[in-house]
Tab-separated table of C-alpha atoms in Angstrom:
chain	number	residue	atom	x	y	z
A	1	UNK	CA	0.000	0.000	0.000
A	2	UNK	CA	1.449	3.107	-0.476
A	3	UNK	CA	-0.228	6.126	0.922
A	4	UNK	CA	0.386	9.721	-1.301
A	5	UNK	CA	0.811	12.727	1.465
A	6	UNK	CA	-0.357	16.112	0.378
A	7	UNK	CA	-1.434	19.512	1.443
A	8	UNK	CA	-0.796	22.801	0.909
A	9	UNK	CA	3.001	24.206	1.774
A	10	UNK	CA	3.337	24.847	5.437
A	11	UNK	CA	0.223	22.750	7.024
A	12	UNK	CA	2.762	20.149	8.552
A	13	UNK	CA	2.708	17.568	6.480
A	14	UNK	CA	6.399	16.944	5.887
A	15	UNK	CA	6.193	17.361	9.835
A	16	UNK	CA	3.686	14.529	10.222
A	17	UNK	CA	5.655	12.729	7.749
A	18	UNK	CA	8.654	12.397	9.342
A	19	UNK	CA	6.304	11.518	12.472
A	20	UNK	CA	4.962	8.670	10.678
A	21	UNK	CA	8.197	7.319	8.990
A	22	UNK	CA	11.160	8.894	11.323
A	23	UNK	CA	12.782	9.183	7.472
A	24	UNK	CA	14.458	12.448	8.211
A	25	UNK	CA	12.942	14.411	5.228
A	26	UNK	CA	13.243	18.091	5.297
A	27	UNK	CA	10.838	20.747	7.012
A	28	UNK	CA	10.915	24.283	7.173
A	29	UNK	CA	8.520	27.441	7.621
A	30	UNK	CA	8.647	28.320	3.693
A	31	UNK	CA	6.970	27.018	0.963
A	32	UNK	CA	8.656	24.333	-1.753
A	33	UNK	CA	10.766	23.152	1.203
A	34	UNK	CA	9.866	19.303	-0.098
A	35	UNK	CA	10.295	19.605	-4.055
A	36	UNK	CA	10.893	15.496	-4.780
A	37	UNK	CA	8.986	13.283	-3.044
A	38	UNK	CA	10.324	11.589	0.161
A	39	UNK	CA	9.628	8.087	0.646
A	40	UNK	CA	9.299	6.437	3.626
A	41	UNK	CA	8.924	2.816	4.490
A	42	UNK	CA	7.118	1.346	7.964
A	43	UNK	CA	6.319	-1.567	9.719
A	44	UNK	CA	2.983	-2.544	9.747
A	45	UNK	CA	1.651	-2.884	13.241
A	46	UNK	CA	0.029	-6.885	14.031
A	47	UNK	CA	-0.135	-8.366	17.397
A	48	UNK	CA	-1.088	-11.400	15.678
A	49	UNK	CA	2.230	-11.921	14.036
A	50	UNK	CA	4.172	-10.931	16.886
A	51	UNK	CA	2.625	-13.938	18.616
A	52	UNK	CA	3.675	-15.969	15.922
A	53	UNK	CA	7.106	-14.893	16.111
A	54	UNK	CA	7.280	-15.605	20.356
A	55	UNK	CA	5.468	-19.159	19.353
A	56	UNK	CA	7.668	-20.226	16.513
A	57	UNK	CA	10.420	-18.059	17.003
A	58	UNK	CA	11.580	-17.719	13.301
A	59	UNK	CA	15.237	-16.972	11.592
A	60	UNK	CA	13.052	-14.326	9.703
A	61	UNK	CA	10.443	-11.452	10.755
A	62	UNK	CA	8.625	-9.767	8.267
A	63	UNK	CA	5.590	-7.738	8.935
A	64	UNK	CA	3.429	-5.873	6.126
A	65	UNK	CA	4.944	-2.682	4.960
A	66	UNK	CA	3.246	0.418	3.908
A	67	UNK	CA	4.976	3.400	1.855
A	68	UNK	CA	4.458	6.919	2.647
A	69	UNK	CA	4.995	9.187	0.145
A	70	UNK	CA	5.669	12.579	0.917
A	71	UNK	CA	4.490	14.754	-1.978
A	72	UNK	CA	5.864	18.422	-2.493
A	73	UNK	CA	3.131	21.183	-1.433
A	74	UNK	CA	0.829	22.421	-4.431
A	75	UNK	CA	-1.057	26.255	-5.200
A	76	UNK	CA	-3.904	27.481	-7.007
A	77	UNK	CA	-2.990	26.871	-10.982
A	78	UNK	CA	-1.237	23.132	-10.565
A	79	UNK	CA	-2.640	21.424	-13.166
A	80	UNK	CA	-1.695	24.231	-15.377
A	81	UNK	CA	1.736	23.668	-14.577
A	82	UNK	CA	2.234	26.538	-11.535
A	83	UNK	CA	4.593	26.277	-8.986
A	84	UNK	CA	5.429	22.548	-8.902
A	85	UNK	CA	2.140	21.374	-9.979
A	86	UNK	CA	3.339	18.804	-13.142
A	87	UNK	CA	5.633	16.874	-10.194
A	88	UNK	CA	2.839	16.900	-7.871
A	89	UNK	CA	0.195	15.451	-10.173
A	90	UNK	CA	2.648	12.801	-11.595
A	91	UNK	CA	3.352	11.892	-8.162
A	92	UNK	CA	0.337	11.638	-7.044
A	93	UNK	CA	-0.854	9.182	-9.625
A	94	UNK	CA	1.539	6.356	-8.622
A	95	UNK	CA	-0.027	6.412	-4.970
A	96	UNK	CA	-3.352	3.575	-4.105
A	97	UNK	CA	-4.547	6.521	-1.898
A	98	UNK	CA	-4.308	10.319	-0.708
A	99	UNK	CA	-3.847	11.711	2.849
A	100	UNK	CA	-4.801	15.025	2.689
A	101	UNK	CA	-2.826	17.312	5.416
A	102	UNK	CA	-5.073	19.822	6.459
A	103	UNK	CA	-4.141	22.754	8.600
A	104	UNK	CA	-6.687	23.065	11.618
A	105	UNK	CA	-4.601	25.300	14.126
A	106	UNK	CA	-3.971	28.663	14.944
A	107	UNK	CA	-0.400	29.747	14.815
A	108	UNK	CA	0.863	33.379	14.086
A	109	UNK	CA	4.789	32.149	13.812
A	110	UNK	CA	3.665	29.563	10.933
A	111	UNK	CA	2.934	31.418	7.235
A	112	UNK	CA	-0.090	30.399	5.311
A	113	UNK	CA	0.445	30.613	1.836
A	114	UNK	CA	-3.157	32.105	1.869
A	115	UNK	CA	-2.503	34.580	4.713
A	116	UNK	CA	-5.169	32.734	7.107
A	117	UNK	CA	-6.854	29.407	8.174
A	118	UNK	CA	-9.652	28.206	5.941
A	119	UNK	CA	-9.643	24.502	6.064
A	120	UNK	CA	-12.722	24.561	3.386
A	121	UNK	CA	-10.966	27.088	1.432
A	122	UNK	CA	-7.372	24.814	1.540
A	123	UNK	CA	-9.202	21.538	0.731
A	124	UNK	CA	-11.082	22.821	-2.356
A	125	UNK	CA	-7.405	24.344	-3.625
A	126	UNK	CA	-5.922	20.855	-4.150
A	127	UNK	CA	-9.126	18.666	-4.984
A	128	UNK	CA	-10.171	21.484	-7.495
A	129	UNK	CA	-6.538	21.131	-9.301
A	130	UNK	CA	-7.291	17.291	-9.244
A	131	UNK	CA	-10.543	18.079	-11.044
A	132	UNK	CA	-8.930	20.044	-13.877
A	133	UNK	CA	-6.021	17.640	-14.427
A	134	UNK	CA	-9.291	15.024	-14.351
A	135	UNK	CA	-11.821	16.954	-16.327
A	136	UNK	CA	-8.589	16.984	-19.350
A	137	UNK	CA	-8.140	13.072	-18.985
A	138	UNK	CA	-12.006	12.719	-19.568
A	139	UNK	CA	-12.003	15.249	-22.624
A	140	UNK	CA	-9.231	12.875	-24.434
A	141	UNK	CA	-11.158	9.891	-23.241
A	142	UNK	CA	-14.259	11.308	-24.834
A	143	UNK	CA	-12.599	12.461	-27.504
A	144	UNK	CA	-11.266	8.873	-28.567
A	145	UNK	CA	-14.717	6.962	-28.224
A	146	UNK	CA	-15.777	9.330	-30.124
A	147	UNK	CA	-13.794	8.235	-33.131
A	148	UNK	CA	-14.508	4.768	-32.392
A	149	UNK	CA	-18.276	5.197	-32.663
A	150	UNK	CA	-18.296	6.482	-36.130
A	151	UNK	CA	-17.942	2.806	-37.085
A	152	UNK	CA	-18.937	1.039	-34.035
A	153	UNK	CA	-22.023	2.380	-31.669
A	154	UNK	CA	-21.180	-0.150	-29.252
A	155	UNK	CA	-19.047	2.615	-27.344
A	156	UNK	CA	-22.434	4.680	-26.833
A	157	UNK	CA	-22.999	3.761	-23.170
A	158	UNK	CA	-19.041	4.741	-22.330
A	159	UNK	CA	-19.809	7.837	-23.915
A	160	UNK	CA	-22.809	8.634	-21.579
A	161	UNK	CA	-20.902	7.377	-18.601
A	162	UNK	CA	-18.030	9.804	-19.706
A	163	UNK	CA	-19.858	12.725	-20.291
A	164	UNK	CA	-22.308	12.228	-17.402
A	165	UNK	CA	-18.645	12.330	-15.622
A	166	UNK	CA	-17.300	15.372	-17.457
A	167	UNK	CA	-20.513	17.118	-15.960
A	168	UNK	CA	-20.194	16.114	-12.727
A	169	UNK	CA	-16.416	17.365	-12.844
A	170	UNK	CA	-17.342	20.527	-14.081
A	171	UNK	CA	-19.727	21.456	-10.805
A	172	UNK	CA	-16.271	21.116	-9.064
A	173	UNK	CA	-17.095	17.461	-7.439
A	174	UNK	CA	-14.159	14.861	-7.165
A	175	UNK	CA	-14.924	11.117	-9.087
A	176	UNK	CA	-15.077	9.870	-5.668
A	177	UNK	CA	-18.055	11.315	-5.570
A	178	UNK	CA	-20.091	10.687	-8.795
A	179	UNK	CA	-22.950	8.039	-8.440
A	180	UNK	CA	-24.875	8.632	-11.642
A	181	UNK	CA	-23.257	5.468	-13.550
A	182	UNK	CA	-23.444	1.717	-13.538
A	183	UNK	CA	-20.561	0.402	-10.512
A	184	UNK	CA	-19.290	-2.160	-13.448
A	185	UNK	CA	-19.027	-0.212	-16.043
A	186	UNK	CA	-17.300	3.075	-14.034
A	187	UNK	CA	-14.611	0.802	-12.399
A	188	UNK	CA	-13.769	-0.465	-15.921
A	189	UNK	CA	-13.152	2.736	-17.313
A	190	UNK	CA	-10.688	3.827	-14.130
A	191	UNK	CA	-8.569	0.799	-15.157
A	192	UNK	CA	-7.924	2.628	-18.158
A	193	UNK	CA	-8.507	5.865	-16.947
A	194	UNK	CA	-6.992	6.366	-13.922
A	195	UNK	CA	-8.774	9.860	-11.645
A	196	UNK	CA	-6.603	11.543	-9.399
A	197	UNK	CA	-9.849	12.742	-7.781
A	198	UNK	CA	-11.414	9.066	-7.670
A	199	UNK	CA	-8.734	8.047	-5.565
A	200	UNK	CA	-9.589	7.113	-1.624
A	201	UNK	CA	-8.366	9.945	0.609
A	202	UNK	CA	-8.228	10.511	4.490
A	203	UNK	CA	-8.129	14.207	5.616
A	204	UNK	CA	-5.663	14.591	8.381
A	205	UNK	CA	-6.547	17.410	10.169
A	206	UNK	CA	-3.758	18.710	11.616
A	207	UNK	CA	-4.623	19.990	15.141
A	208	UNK	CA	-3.130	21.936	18.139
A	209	UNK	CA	-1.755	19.500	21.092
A	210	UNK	CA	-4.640	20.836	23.450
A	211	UNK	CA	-7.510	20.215	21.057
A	212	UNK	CA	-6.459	16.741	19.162
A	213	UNK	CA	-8.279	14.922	22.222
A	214	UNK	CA	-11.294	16.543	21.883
A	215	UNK	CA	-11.659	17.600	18.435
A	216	UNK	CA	-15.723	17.944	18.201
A	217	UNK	CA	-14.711	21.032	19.877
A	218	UNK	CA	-12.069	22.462	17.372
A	219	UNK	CA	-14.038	24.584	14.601
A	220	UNK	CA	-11.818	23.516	11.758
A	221	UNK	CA	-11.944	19.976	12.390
A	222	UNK	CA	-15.565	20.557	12.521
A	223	UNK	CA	-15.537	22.040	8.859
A	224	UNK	CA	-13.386	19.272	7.357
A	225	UNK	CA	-15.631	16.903	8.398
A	226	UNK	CA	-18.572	19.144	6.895
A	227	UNK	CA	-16.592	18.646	3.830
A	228	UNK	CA	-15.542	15.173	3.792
A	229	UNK	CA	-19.562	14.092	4.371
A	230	UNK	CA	-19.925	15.412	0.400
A	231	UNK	CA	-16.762	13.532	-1.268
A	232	UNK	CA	-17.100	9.860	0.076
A	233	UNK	CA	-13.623	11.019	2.397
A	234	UNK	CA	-12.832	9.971	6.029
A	235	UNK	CA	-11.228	12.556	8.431
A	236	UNK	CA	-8.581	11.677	10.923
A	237	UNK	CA	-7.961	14.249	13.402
A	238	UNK	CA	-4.110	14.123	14.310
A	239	UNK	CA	-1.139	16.521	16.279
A	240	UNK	CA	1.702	16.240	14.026
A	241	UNK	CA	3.224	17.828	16.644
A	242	UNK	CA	2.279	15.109	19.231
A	243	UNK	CA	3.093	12.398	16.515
A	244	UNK	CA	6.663	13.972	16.508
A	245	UNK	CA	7.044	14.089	20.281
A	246	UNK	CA	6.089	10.107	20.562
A	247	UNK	CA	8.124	8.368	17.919
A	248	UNK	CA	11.302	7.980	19.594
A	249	UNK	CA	9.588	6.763	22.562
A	250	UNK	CA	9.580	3.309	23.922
A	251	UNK	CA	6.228	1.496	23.961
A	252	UNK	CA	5.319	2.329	27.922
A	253	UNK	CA	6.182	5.747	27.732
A	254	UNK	CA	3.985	6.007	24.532
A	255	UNK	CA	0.943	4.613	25.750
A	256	UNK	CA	1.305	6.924	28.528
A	257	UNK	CA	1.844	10.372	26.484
A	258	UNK	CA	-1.149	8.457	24.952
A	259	UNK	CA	-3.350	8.234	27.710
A	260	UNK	CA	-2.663	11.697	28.972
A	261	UNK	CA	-3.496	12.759	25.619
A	262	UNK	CA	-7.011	11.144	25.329
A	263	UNK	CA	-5.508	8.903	22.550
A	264	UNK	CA	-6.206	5.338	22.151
A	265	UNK	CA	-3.722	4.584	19.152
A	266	UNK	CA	-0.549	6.627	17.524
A	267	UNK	CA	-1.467	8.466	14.246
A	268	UNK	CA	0.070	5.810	12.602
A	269	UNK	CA	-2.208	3.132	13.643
A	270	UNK	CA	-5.163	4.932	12.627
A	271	UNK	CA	-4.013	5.686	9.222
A	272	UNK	CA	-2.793	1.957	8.580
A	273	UNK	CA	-6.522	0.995	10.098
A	274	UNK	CA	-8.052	3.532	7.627
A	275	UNK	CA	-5.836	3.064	4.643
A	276	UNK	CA	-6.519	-0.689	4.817
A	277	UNK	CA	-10.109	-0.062	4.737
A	278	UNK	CA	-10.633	2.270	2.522
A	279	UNK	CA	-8.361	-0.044	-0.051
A	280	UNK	CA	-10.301	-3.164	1.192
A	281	UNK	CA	-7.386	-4.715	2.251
A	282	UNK	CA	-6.542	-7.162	4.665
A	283	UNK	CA	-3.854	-9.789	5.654
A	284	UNK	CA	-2.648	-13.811	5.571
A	285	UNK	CA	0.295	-14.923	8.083
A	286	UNK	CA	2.537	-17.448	7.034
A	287	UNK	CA	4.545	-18.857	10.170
A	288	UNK	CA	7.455	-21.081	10.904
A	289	UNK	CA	10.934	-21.704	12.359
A	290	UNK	CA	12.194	-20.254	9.372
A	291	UNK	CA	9.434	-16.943	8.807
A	292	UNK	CA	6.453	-15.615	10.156
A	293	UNK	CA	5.144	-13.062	7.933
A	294	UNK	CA	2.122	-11.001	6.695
A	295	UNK	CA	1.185	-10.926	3.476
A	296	UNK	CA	-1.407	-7.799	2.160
A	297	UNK	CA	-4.118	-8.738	-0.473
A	298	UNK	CA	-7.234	-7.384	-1.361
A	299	UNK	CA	-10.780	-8.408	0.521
A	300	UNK	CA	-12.102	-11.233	-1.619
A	301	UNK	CA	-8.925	-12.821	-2.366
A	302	UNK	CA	-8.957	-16.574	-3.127
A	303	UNK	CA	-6.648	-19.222	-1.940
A	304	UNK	CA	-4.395	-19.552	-5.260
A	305	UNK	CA	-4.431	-15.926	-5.868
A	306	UNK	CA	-3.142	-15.205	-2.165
A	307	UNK	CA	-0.400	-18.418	-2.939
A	308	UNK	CA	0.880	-16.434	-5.379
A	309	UNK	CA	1.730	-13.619	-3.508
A	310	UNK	CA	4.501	-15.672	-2.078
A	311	UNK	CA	5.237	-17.478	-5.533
A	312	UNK	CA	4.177	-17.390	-8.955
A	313	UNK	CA	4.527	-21.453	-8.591
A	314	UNK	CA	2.511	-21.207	-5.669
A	315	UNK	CA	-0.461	-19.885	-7.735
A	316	UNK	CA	0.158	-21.820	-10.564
A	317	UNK	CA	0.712	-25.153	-8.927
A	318	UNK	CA	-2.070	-25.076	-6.699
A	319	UNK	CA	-3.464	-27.707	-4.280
A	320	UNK	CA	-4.642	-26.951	-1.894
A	321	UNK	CA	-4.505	-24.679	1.676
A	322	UNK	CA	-4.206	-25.908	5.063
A	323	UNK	CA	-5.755	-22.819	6.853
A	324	UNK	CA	-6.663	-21.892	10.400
A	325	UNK	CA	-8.178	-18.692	12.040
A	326	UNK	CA	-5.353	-17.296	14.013
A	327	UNK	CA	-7.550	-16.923	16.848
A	328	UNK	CA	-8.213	-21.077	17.048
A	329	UNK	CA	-4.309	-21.232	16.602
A	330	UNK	CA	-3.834	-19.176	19.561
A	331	UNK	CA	-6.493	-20.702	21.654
A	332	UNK	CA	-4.952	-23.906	20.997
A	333	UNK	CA	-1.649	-22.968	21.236
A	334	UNK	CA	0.332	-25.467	18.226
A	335	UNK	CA	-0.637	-26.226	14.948
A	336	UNK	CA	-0.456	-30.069	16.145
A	337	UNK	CA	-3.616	-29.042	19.214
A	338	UNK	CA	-5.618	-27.479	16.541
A	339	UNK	CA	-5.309	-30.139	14.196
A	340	UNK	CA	-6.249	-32.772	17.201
A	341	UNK	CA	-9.309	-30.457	17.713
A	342	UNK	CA	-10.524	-30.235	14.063
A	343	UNK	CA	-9.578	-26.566	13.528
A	344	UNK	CA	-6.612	-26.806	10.672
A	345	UNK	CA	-8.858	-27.014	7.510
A	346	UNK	CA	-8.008	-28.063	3.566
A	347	UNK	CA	-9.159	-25.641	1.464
A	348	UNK	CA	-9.450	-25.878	-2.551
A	349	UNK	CA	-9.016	-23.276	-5.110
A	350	UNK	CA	-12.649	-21.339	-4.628
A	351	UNK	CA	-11.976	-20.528	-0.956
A	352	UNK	CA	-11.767	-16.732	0.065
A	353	UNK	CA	-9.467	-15.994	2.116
A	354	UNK	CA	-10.176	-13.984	5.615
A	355	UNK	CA	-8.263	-11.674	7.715
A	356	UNK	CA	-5.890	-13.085	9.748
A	357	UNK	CA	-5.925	-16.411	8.444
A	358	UNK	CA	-2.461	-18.810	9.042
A	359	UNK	CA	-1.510	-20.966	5.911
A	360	UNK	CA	0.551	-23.588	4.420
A	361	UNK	CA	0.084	-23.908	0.698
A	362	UNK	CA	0.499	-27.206	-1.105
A	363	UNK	CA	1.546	-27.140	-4.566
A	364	UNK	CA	3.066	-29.083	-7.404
A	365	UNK	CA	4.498	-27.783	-10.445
């Protein structure tokens, strides 16, 4: 998964960034400070494979990884090519989802490029430059079925679809939130027409320290969330500052800062949790003395598919999976008590896999 961070310049993002990813990338109080994109790479958080590791205790630990990509901050005329807007579009496109950085705090020392705090005003900047770099993928689009359907009208229902889109655009509303079209159809044509503004997005409002606990009471926040009710968008309130204090801390001292904090969970957590949702992801574990590892497919997966995540053989030579929940193999302690008790199951080639589940894969090429 890798997660595409944006915002305007000086919201905090390449602060929250190097929060997130402790990858050192530059941040100062002027705009442009981030011009190519920083990439960081974290650990996935799973209790379930860290038990794995203390029951089998493995030559090899490798937990799900998730790339943050720290994209340089945009203004008004991007997809016209202003300030650095052709890098941050291209940039953008190679992400599976946006978080949006979005200033919610006060701060006289800190310059907005605008002059002052309008998180409405900040949010429409970027998604409307998404629109217009959009809206001129759709003309071309339309433009080539088009020239198809002078001998061949069996393009006419793409051309509705795409024009019925081009609309919608044009009222300033992001793909993510167009609903006049057949599900089938629309996610076809993104395959081949990739939207910056379809893309999934979390809005991290960035909040003061004294208000992140409580946000409900924080008037930005309040407006972002306004916001993100009309784009299909979810809104994480987060203190980049905070996220910076706690992540050279050790685990007990985080949890406490935590606690004091009102926080159940480190900003991280909650935009793994949300990313994997809102990309309908989820995760295998493979485990033994010489791995335990996650593996990240989509929701819906089946059993060869996931095989070949480890192997193109796997997937090709399929068998069959021996598969437990990871909750009966914990509960039972050994994959020789759970397969005593009935719980290790063979599964053939139409089984879906679920979250968490702990396989072996039989194959035979």
């Amino acid at each position: 998964m890798k997660l595409g961070m944006v915002g305007l310049p000086n919201v905090g993002k390449s602060t929250l960034f190097n929060a997130l990813t402790n990858a050192g990338a530059a941040s100062a109080n002027f705009p442009f400070c981030t011009i190519e994109p920083n990439v960081g790479i974290v650990s996935v958080p799973d209790d379930r494979l860290a038990h794995l590791r203390d029951m089998y205790n493995p030559a090899k630990f490798t937990p799900a990884v998730l790339h943050f990509v720290d994209i340089a901050g945009l203004v008004k005329g991007a997809s016209k090519g202003e300030g650095l807007g052709n890098k941050f579009l291209a940039d953008i496109r190679e992400t599976d989802a946006i978080v949006h950085v979005v200033r919610c705090f006060d701060n006289a020392d800190i310059i907005h490029v605008d002059g002052n705090i309008n998180p409405g005003r900040d949010i429409e900047t970027i998604n409307l430059e998404l629109i217009f770099a959009d809206i001129e993928m759709v003309d071309r689009r339309i433009d080539r079925v088009k020239k198809l359907l002078k001998g061949d009208k069996k393009n006419a229902d793409e051309l509705t679809l795409l024009e019925n889109l081009k609309a919608h655009l044009e009222e300033g509303k992001s793909a993510r939130s167009f609903s006049d079209f057949d599900t089938e159809a629309f996610g076809n044509m993104l395959k081949t027409t990739p939207l910056l503004s379809a893309k999934p997005i979390i809005y991290a409002a960035n909040m003061a320290e004294e208000t992140v606990g409580k946000p409900d009471e924080n008037e930005y926040y309040k407006k972002v969330v306004e916001f993100a009710g009309l784009d299909n968008a979810v809104v994480l309130p987060i203190c980049a500052e905070i996220e910076a204090e706690i992540s050279d801390m050790d685990e007990a001292d985080k949890k406490m800062f935590l606690d004091e904090m009102g926080l159940s969970k480190t900003g991280l957590e909650r935009i793994i949790t949300l990313g994997y949702e809102l990309l309908g992801l989820i995760s295998f574990l493979t485990a033994g003395e010489d791995e335990c590892r996650a593996w990240t497919i989509t929701r819906g997966t089946k059993a060869p598919q996931a095989a070949g995540k480890i192997h193109t053989d796997f997937e090709r030579g399929f068998i069959r999976a021996e598969v437990i929940a990871f909750t009966d193999l914990k509960a039972c302690g050994s994959i020789a008590a759970a397969r005593e008790k009935g719980l290790l199951r063979l599964e053939g080639k139409e089984y879906v896999m679920a979250d968490g589940d702990v396989c072996h894969f039989r194959f035979n090429v």
